[in-house]
XYZ file of C-alpha atoms in Angstrom:
655
model
C -96.670 181.315 35.348
C -92.935 181.076 35.941
C -90.760 179.353 33.379
C -89.319 175.963 34.293
C -85.831 177.480 34.036
C -86.519 180.118 36.708
C -88.052 177.543 39.031
C -84.969 175.337 38.675
C -82.778 178.344 39.492
C -84.837 179.015 42.616
C -84.553 175.382 43.789
C -80.788 175.403 43.154
C -80.394 178.634 45.129
C -82.434 177.258 48.057
C -80.462 173.990 48.245
C -77.150 175.863 48.102
C -78.265 178.303 50.829
C -79.365 175.461 53.092
C -76.029 173.658 52.542
C -74.055 176.726 53.679
C -75.944 177.161 56.956
C -73.754 176.619 59.994
C -74.592 174.012 62.586
C -75.963 171.498 60.122
C -74.961 167.909 60.866
C -73.219 166.385 57.831
C -74.496 162.900 56.809
C -71.958 160.063 57.075
C -72.015 158.408 53.678
C -69.570 155.477 53.316
C -70.351 155.289 49.591
C -71.671 158.690 48.513
C -71.218 157.930 44.807
C -73.230 154.714 45.106
C -75.971 156.485 47.046
C -76.066 159.186 44.348
C -76.478 156.554 41.603
C -79.381 154.929 43.467
C -81.044 158.321 43.866
C -80.557 159.027 40.168
C -82.176 155.691 39.226
C -85.169 156.299 41.500
C -85.769 159.774 40.125
C -85.399 158.649 36.510
C -88.092 155.988 37.063
C -90.473 158.401 38.800
C -93.310 159.813 36.701
C -95.008 163.191 37.339
C -98.471 162.918 38.921
C -97.978 159.179 39.591
C -95.386 159.335 42.323
C -96.692 158.777 45.887
C -96.870 161.993 47.875
C -94.638 160.687 50.683
C -91.980 159.478 48.222
C -91.745 162.914 46.631
C -91.219 164.609 49.989
C -88.549 162.005 50.775
C -86.708 162.912 47.530
C -86.630 166.559 48.656
C -84.937 165.538 51.918
C -82.519 163.073 50.288
C -81.348 165.735 47.825
C -80.987 168.190 50.726
C -78.741 165.742 52.618
C -76.750 164.925 49.494
C -76.263 168.661 48.721
C -75.083 169.275 52.297
C -72.592 166.379 52.040
C -71.316 167.566 48.620
C -70.812 171.156 49.824
C -69.045 170.266 53.101
C -66.855 167.588 51.492
C -66.197 169.787 48.440
C -67.466 167.089 46.081
C -67.975 169.137 42.907
C -68.956 166.005 40.947
C -71.912 165.412 43.238
C -72.884 169.096 43.195
C -72.869 169.101 39.392
C -75.165 166.035 39.264
C -77.547 167.571 41.782
C -77.813 170.863 39.890
C -77.857 169.443 36.373
C -80.032 166.360 36.841
C -81.669 165.855 40.242
C -83.135 169.333 40.789
C -84.636 169.664 37.267
C -86.244 166.233 37.712
C -87.528 167.238 41.176
C -89.090 170.404 39.721
C -90.896 168.353 37.054
C -92.253 165.961 39.673
C -93.418 168.838 41.884
C -95.193 170.556 38.989
C -96.822 167.255 38.038
C -98.653 167.152 41.401
C -100.226 170.588 40.939
C -103.594 171.347 39.400
C -103.547 173.368 36.178
C -104.800 176.550 37.886
C -102.156 176.139 40.605
C -99.345 175.801 38.063
C -100.534 178.958 36.330
C -100.348 180.890 39.619
C -96.757 179.895 40.453
C -95.106 183.303 39.951
C -92.435 185.609 41.285
C -94.663 186.638 44.194
C -94.843 183.001 45.305
C -91.048 182.635 45.215
C -90.628 185.907 47.118
C -93.027 184.574 49.782
C -90.949 181.396 50.150
C -87.696 183.350 50.421
C -89.115 185.725 53.038
C -91.490 183.558 55.079
C -90.374 179.963 54.505
C -86.657 179.956 53.615
C -85.403 176.491 52.801
C -88.899 174.956 52.951
C -88.674 173.742 49.342
C -85.804 171.480 50.451
C -88.222 169.611 52.730
C -91.680 170.014 51.129
C -93.111 169.903 47.632
C -95.029 172.645 45.828
C -98.347 170.907 46.467
C -98.055 171.607 50.204
C -96.273 174.966 49.897
C -98.658 176.612 47.435
C -101.715 176.489 49.780
C -99.607 178.173 52.476
C -98.845 180.981 50.043
C -102.513 181.279 49.076
C -103.566 181.374 52.717
C -100.997 184.070 53.478
C -102.021 186.124 50.460
C -105.777 185.845 51.037
C -105.404 186.465 54.782
C -103.495 189.673 54.089
C -106.193 190.733 51.630
C -108.904 189.978 54.188
C -107.118 192.027 56.833
C -106.756 194.833 54.288
C -110.424 194.799 53.193
C -112.254 194.007 56.432
C -112.097 196.719 59.101
C -110.560 195.541 62.373
C -113.670 196.986 64.039
C -116.798 195.295 62.609
C -118.984 198.348 63.243
C -116.917 200.299 60.696
C -118.386 198.177 57.898
C -121.350 200.586 58.019
C -119.847 204.072 57.489
C -123.221 205.678 56.639
C -124.749 204.435 59.880
C -121.747 205.702 61.836
C -122.651 209.201 60.627
C -126.054 208.840 62.319
C -126.788 209.138 66.008
C -129.134 206.296 66.903
C -131.002 205.901 70.170
C -131.497 202.391 71.570
C -134.128 201.323 74.090
C -133.174 198.016 75.732
C -136.173 195.995 76.940
C -134.613 193.559 79.418
C -136.487 190.839 81.243
C -137.450 187.151 81.397
C -140.083 185.454 79.255
C -143.707 186.428 79.777
C -142.836 189.923 81.014
C -144.321 192.112 78.254
C -141.049 193.263 76.601
C -142.177 192.712 73.031
C -145.661 194.110 73.679
C -144.246 197.424 74.920
C -141.867 197.740 71.950
C -144.728 197.066 69.505
C -146.810 199.759 71.165
C -144.083 202.195 70.125
C -143.562 200.603 66.680
C -147.181 201.110 65.652
C -146.674 204.902 65.802
C -143.875 204.786 63.219
C -144.201 206.402 59.810
C -141.640 203.891 58.564
C -140.887 200.979 60.904
C -139.641 197.406 60.962
C -139.921 194.399 63.283
C -137.137 191.785 63.088
C -137.617 188.446 64.849
C -136.317 184.871 64.786
C -139.358 183.034 63.390
C -141.815 183.347 60.533
C -144.584 182.681 63.072
C -143.512 185.651 65.176
C -143.343 187.877 62.100
C -146.867 186.732 61.202
C -148.058 187.354 64.768
C -146.664 190.897 64.705
C -148.100 191.478 61.203
C -151.563 190.527 62.452
C -151.173 192.536 65.678
C -150.119 195.708 63.841
C -153.061 195.349 61.461
C -155.487 195.142 64.408
C -154.262 198.648 65.282
C -155.441 199.782 61.845
C -151.868 200.293 60.642
C -151.032 199.009 57.108
C -148.334 196.335 57.395
C -146.225 194.014 55.232
C -144.920 190.574 56.223
C -141.612 189.518 54.693
C -139.889 186.182 55.319
C -137.739 183.777 53.353
C -140.868 181.776 52.484
C -143.271 184.512 51.435
C -144.166 188.178 51.185
C -147.624 189.565 52.068
C -147.770 193.190 50.966
C -150.398 195.753 51.918
C -150.966 199.025 50.094
C -149.452 202.107 51.771
C -147.706 199.853 54.299
C -145.927 201.716 57.117
C -144.528 198.713 59.015
C -142.671 195.607 57.848
C -142.771 192.503 60.062
C -139.849 190.339 59.041
C -137.506 187.555 60.010
C -134.082 188.845 61.042
C -132.343 187.417 57.942
C -134.536 189.590 55.686
C -133.401 192.891 57.233
C -132.964 195.684 54.672
C -129.804 197.698 55.364
C -130.436 200.206 52.581
C -133.838 201.298 53.906
C -134.104 204.131 56.447
C -136.563 203.761 59.355
C -137.663 206.009 62.151
C -138.399 203.079 64.528
C -137.122 199.472 64.536
C -137.692 196.520 66.884
C -135.156 193.681 67.189
C -136.627 190.727 69.100
C -134.966 187.831 70.997
C -131.560 189.533 70.784
C -129.926 186.980 73.107
C -129.677 184.876 69.933
C -126.735 187.078 68.926
C -124.544 184.287 70.285
C -126.060 181.541 68.087
C -123.268 180.036 65.896
C -125.496 179.628 62.835
C -127.832 182.668 62.933
C -126.400 185.047 65.526
C -124.554 187.112 62.908
C -127.922 188.390 61.616
C -128.664 190.018 64.989
C -125.133 191.451 65.186
C -125.441 192.954 61.714
C -128.864 194.442 62.516
C -127.580 196.111 65.684
C -124.446 197.460 63.984
C -125.918 198.417 60.635
C -129.649 199.134 60.774
C -130.518 202.664 59.581
C -133.082 203.601 62.226
C -133.227 206.631 64.502
C -134.856 204.678 67.343
C -134.142 200.978 67.882
C -135.885 198.814 70.487
C -134.057 195.618 71.469
C -135.939 192.891 73.383
C -133.687 190.433 75.226
C -133.077 188.234 78.227
C -130.915 189.695 81.036
C -127.954 187.559 79.892
C -127.585 189.698 76.744
C -127.464 193.096 78.478
C -123.682 193.592 78.661
C -123.162 192.315 75.099
C -125.785 194.714 73.713
C -124.342 197.690 75.608
C -120.877 196.820 74.286
C -122.117 196.797 70.664
C -123.984 200.084 71.107
C -120.958 201.777 72.666
C -118.753 200.528 69.815
C -121.123 202.335 67.446
C -120.983 205.558 69.472
C -124.776 205.555 69.939
C -126.696 206.077 73.184
C -129.216 203.929 75.031
C -131.702 203.684 77.855
C -132.866 200.589 79.729
C -136.384 199.398 80.534
C -136.444 196.479 82.972
C -139.298 193.989 83.273
C -140.430 191.356 85.746
C -142.519 188.280 85.008
C -146.225 188.974 85.125
C -146.997 185.547 86.611
C -145.232 183.445 89.255
C -143.259 180.410 88.100
C -142.921 177.403 90.421
C -140.874 174.217 90.065
C -142.953 171.303 91.369
C -141.642 168.943 94.064
C -142.880 165.569 92.823
C -141.441 164.169 89.551
C -143.838 163.855 86.632
C -145.071 160.388 85.596
C -146.119 159.746 82.006
C -148.922 159.419 81.034
C -150.703 159.347 84.427
C -149.833 162.938 85.377
C -150.748 164.618 82.089
C -153.158 167.521 82.660
C -154.905 170.035 80.386
C -152.610 172.995 79.713
C -149.422 170.911 79.824
C -146.610 171.377 77.311
C -144.466 168.205 77.172
C -140.932 168.957 75.981
C -138.710 166.543 74.040
C -135.896 167.259 71.606
C -136.555 165.422 68.358
C -139.372 165.096 65.857
C -139.392 161.322 66.416
C -139.948 161.797 70.152
C -142.666 164.429 69.583
C -144.720 162.077 67.398
C -144.036 159.124 69.712
C -145.331 161.003 72.794
C -148.309 162.439 70.889
C -149.164 158.933 69.637
C -149.115 157.508 73.172
C -151.402 160.322 74.327
C -153.766 159.607 71.428
C -153.960 155.974 72.563
C -155.002 157.285 75.982
C -157.720 159.432 74.425
C -155.803 162.710 74.898
C -155.711 165.073 71.895
C -152.361 166.856 71.565
C -150.970 169.589 69.329
C -147.400 169.074 68.118
C -144.670 171.635 67.425
C -141.224 170.798 66.051
C -138.626 172.454 63.851
C -139.202 170.758 60.485
C -142.955 171.345 60.652
C -144.040 173.970 58.080
C -144.737 177.351 59.758
C -148.403 177.357 58.765
C -148.907 173.899 60.290
C -147.238 175.032 63.507
C -149.666 177.933 63.526
C -152.658 175.639 63.023
C -151.449 173.325 65.759
C -151.092 176.316 68.081
C -154.583 177.476 67.087
C -156.075 174.084 68.028
C -154.494 174.402 71.479
C -155.509 178.043 71.864
C -159.116 177.140 71.017
C -159.174 174.202 73.433
C -159.616 171.631 70.646
C -156.456 169.974 71.932
C -155.627 169.988 75.632
C -151.874 169.280 75.552
C -148.881 170.419 73.481
C -145.953 168.139 72.672
C -143.040 170.238 71.441
C -139.317 170.597 70.956
C -137.438 173.695 72.145
C -139.063 175.564 69.220
C -141.719 176.439 71.806
C -139.210 178.621 73.673
C -138.803 181.150 70.857
C -141.448 183.685 71.843
C -144.478 181.612 70.813
C -147.549 182.702 72.783
C -149.472 179.672 73.991
C -151.843 179.270 76.966
C -149.511 176.807 78.722
C -150.073 176.145 82.414
C -147.165 173.758 82.977
C -143.934 172.959 81.146
C -142.831 169.333 81.600
C -139.358 168.262 80.443
C -139.646 164.625 79.381
C -135.978 164.845 78.381
C -133.131 166.923 79.821
C -130.660 166.304 76.984
C -130.624 167.307 73.332
C -128.625 166.488 70.219
C -126.861 169.656 69.047
C -125.519 168.402 65.719
C -122.359 166.964 67.274
C -123.572 164.818 70.147
C -126.057 164.585 72.991
C -125.520 167.128 75.754
C -127.392 168.385 78.837
C -129.555 171.477 78.456
C -127.945 174.801 79.357
C -129.257 177.217 81.985
C -130.499 179.634 79.322
C -132.310 176.827 77.431
C -134.062 175.591 80.572
C -135.094 179.101 81.611
C -136.231 180.094 78.114
C -138.444 177.004 77.708
C -139.683 176.931 81.308
C -140.650 180.596 81.027
C -143.432 179.682 78.589
C -145.510 178.334 81.493
C -148.150 180.573 83.114
C -149.503 182.692 80.255
C -150.431 186.130 81.602
C -154.145 186.796 81.579
C -154.997 183.072 81.629
C -153.038 181.629 84.555
C -151.864 183.362 87.738
C -149.083 180.794 88.226
C -146.953 178.739 85.869
C -145.425 175.380 86.812
C -142.327 173.454 85.735
C -141.644 169.732 86.121
C -139.580 166.884 84.676
C -139.913 163.124 84.293
C -137.717 161.273 86.790
C -136.022 162.224 90.072
C -132.613 163.002 88.521
C -134.111 164.953 85.644
C -136.283 167.033 87.986
C -133.294 167.851 90.197
C -131.291 168.859 87.100
C -134.108 171.084 85.812
C -134.612 172.620 89.282
C -130.901 173.521 89.574
C -130.841 175.108 86.131
C -134.208 176.781 86.601
C -133.035 178.470 89.814
C -129.502 179.302 88.613
C -128.525 182.735 87.330
C -127.870 182.945 83.600
C -124.255 183.723 82.786
C -123.764 186.905 80.728
C -123.290 186.348 77.011
C -119.580 186.579 76.229
C -119.593 185.964 72.463
C -121.206 187.868 69.624
C -121.471 186.195 66.237
C -120.065 187.801 63.066
C -121.146 187.006 59.512
C -119.075 186.673 56.340
C -118.478 190.082 54.674
C -119.495 189.739 51.032
C -116.954 192.317 49.885
C -114.419 189.466 50.237
C -116.033 187.824 47.208
C -113.939 190.174 45.068
C -110.710 188.498 46.228
C -109.023 186.303 43.641
C -109.271 182.637 44.574
C -111.755 179.775 45.084
C -114.763 180.577 47.265
C -114.173 177.707 49.710
C -110.602 178.881 50.242
C -111.745 182.443 50.978
C -114.421 181.208 53.408
C -111.997 178.949 55.275
C -109.237 181.545 55.538
C -111.702 184.251 56.631
C -112.982 181.889 59.309
C -109.417 181.177 60.498
C -108.691 184.872 61.199
C -109.537 185.424 64.871
C -111.522 188.645 65.443
C -111.231 190.838 68.513
C -113.358 189.945 71.544
C -116.273 189.515 71.943
C -116.723 188.626 68.259
C -116.623 185.075 66.888
C -117.170 183.936 63.305
C -120.395 182.316 62.079
C -120.535 178.591 61.401
C -119.723 177.970 57.722
C -119.976 174.153 57.741
C -123.281 173.998 55.832
C -122.119 176.477 53.185
C -118.919 174.463 52.674
C -120.912 171.218 52.476
C -123.039 172.681 49.673
C -119.911 174.064 47.995
C -118.442 170.541 47.947
C -121.655 169.238 46.363
C -121.564 171.945 43.689
C -117.841 171.532 43.007
C -118.357 167.925 41.897
C -120.575 169.243 39.088
C -118.913 172.593 38.457
C -118.560 171.952 34.726
C -122.377 171.776 34.532
C -123.074 174.823 36.714
C -123.235 178.096 34.824
C -121.888 180.692 37.219
C -119.676 178.431 39.346
C -116.693 180.676 38.629
C -118.681 183.778 39.607
C -118.218 183.861 43.381
C -121.183 186.160 44.007
C -123.530 183.840 42.117
C -122.039 180.784 43.790
C -122.291 182.401 47.240
C -126.013 183.041 46.691
C -126.383 179.361 45.851
C -124.496 177.844 48.777
C -126.063 180.167 51.366
C -129.596 179.301 50.311
C -131.154 178.090 53.611
C -132.019 174.412 53.157
C -132.060 171.258 55.270
C -128.760 169.676 54.199
C -129.661 166.503 56.108
C -132.546 165.827 53.704
C -130.930 164.263 50.640
C -133.974 164.898 48.420
C -133.894 168.607 49.207
C -130.147 168.732 48.497
C -130.678 166.847 45.221
C -133.278 169.411 44.107
C -130.954 172.260 45.130
C -128.163 170.746 43.016
C -130.474 170.390 40.008
C -131.452 174.064 40.365
C -127.760 175.021 40.442
C -127.262 173.168 37.146
C -130.452 174.240 35.375
C -131.398 177.699 36.660
C -130.289 179.390 33.420
C -132.414 177.090 31.238
C -135.674 179.041 31.558
C -137.265 182.119 33.131
C -138.716 179.850 35.851
C -137.305 176.944 37.811
C -138.719 173.476 37.314
C -141.517 172.761 39.769
C -140.738 170.264 42.548
C -142.606 166.962 42.322
C -144.062 165.046 45.237
C -142.437 161.604 45.362
C -144.742 159.024 46.871
C -143.095 156.214 48.770
C -144.202 153.213 50.755
C -144.543 153.746 54.512
C -143.127 157.265 54.283
C -146.130 158.860 55.928
C -145.763 162.459 57.015
C -142.066 162.563 56.083
C -142.670 162.693 52.315
C -144.971 165.712 52.691
C -142.559 167.547 55.001
C -139.773 166.979 52.478
C -142.001 168.196 49.652
C -142.850 171.323 51.643
C -139.116 172.002 52.108
C -138.698 171.602 48.348
C -141.481 174.130 47.756
C -139.656 176.543 50.086
C -136.437 175.886 48.167
C -138.236 176.626 44.884
C -139.291 180.019 46.307
C -135.934 180.825 47.923
C -133.780 179.842 44.938
C -136.096 181.635 42.491
C -135.940 184.783 44.615
C -132.135 184.651 44.907
C -131.541 184.004 41.218
C -134.270 186.432 40.067
C -136.443 183.788 38.433
C -140.184 184.117 37.828
C -142.156 182.475 40.645
C -145.432 180.739 39.810
C -147.198 182.185 42.844
C -150.670 180.686 42.265
C -149.319 177.180 41.768
C -146.975 177.538 44.763
C -149.756 178.704 47.081
C -152.017 175.906 45.910
C -149.320 173.261 46.466
C -148.446 174.626 49.896
C -152.099 174.567 50.935
C -152.567 171.023 49.645
C -149.407 169.814 51.382
C -150.376 171.540 54.604
C -153.742 169.771 54.497
C -152.035 166.385 54.115
C -149.645 167.064 57.004
C -152.545 168.214 59.176
C -154.399 165.020 58.259
C -151.493 162.944 59.565
C -151.216 165.049 62.728
C -154.940 165.094 63.453
C -155.363 161.321 63.288
C -152.970 158.429 63.106
C -150.161 159.594 65.401
C -150.272 156.134 66.992
C -148.313 154.921 63.953
C -145.286 156.777 65.314
C -145.227 155.185 68.779
C -141.809 153.618 69.467
C -142.322 149.858 69.566
C -139.892 146.949 69.319
C -139.364 146.201 65.647
C -139.598 142.458 66.355
C -142.211 141.880 69.024
C -144.109 145.181 69.008
C -143.570 145.828 72.725
C -143.797 149.477 73.808
C -140.292 150.964 74.171
C -139.297 153.465 76.906
C -139.856 157.146 76.071
C -136.890 158.708 74.310
C -135.026 155.442 73.728
C -132.548 155.567 70.813
C -133.054 151.819 70.195
C -135.591 150.038 67.999
C -135.491 146.713 69.856
C -136.628 145.815 73.388
C -134.155 144.302 75.869
C -135.680 140.842 75.604
C -135.391 140.680 71.818
C -131.905 142.185 71.913
C -130.621 139.481 74.289
C -132.157 136.559 72.444
C -129.619 134.155 70.939
C -128.699 134.945 67.292
C -129.953 131.497 66.199
C -133.350 132.328 67.663
C -135.066 134.983 65.554
C -137.330 137.190 67.705
C -140.956 136.143 67.474
C -144.069 138.287 67.418
C -145.307 136.674 70.623
C -142.083 136.947 72.671
C -143.505 139.649 74.920
C -146.469 137.549 75.971
């Protein structure tokens, strides 16, 4: 930390330099001495750390104007007061605004930065605003120094290899993944990397039917088999230290996803495999070729056509009259899924449900019911579009908009085509059909269904963990890394959730052992959890505080609540996943038998809710009980909404 004396000297030098600059307009002070006395009084009354931020900045500017006047008018009395009294007081006030760790880092390097990059800035701004600019400059330079300008150079060992890529390009239901797995099963050491635990499980089971020992590895579990030759895994669990002879990367068009796409990018750039099969939609072709050429590897292309025809129907779908066996009804929220399934149950139609927050094993059981004909209809979100193999005859979009975390927006061409492509399962149906509810919605879906997908133009990049060795707070490093624009076509991953968890942890940093260790903290804040579920976040925070207390983490507890229904069990299942994930990341002992038993019990309860009782989730007016329109965001019918405030809605108002 610089001495107060040196900081005062720096301020004095900066004010004098600014006063000598030509072209500066000199203030017209009728009573400069009186103005100086008022400024002296104000500064004498001011107390460090208690002065309003805006007032402090105003003092900087007032002293600057007074110094300019004193220099141009040759008023040595004013200059002496400024240097001997005002500037020392200003320095004390500036230092009073800083945090302790910031004060300790005010050094000669900081002053050199101000002289070189921001000359005269201290005459207008205080240290509280200038110090972050210095930190950003310093960290940004360190990032540029540590991170190669070409992302593929982060894997020097892989660059010494010569890998061969086989690109399997085609629409859904064209056999891309099947052909790549036919090759994978011959591997002595192979890996499958996909987007979902269900797909990893599907591949695990498929490989085992070939008589090949296989392991399944996901963030939720690991099923190991003796003498395993193949690992079926989710993309986030890719092992970049292991060497393979054959690898399969599935659904590679997800390379553009802002939250997960970086995992596909990293796998393509850094996987140690002699032969890599990439399955993708046609939109990803140019992006994949670009990445491969950056790596200096070679490739060949296998193109595929759909095995069944896909037809968009002419007449709009009407619910529930037009529901037929083999239909998959698409909506874009859990609430809507359960609402639609409940309405079907009232009509005597058994439906399987698939949505994002449903535990993977329950999704699998729901799919199994549909595959076995025990349910005749599927109600699902866009989770159905991620390579799940279901005997769907027709895809029906009950909604053509989705909430993307920011606001409601229309579906994109790629989303429509990816979901619609699930219709017409090869070997079961010769033709697949697509429809939508409502004239406008059907026209929208038809236009997007028939349109050509635009080539992917962005490839997502993840945070390089070598930056954790940089001196400075983790949130600062993350933000500054994210602000550095990479070369096209690369874009940085979304760090909002990690920063949200960092903010939660920072409030309790004195109770978190390891908060100052950025590598430990990074493992904590990148633990994949549902940050919208406050109970899951609360458990995560308690694990951050208590993980050093014992060899095992405290078991989650199921919290029973009135009228919570399926929600309390879904939350508990997420907490069980968090228990596994956090234990794995922090190298804690996992009580496997208890965990498996609790998962099974929770799955049974969720299945119980989904098998019977979905009518409880039908959207009805909260006052009169009238059935609300499908997909409505409101909880009240029009009639109850427009009743006079003095007239409370009655239970019989819809009669």
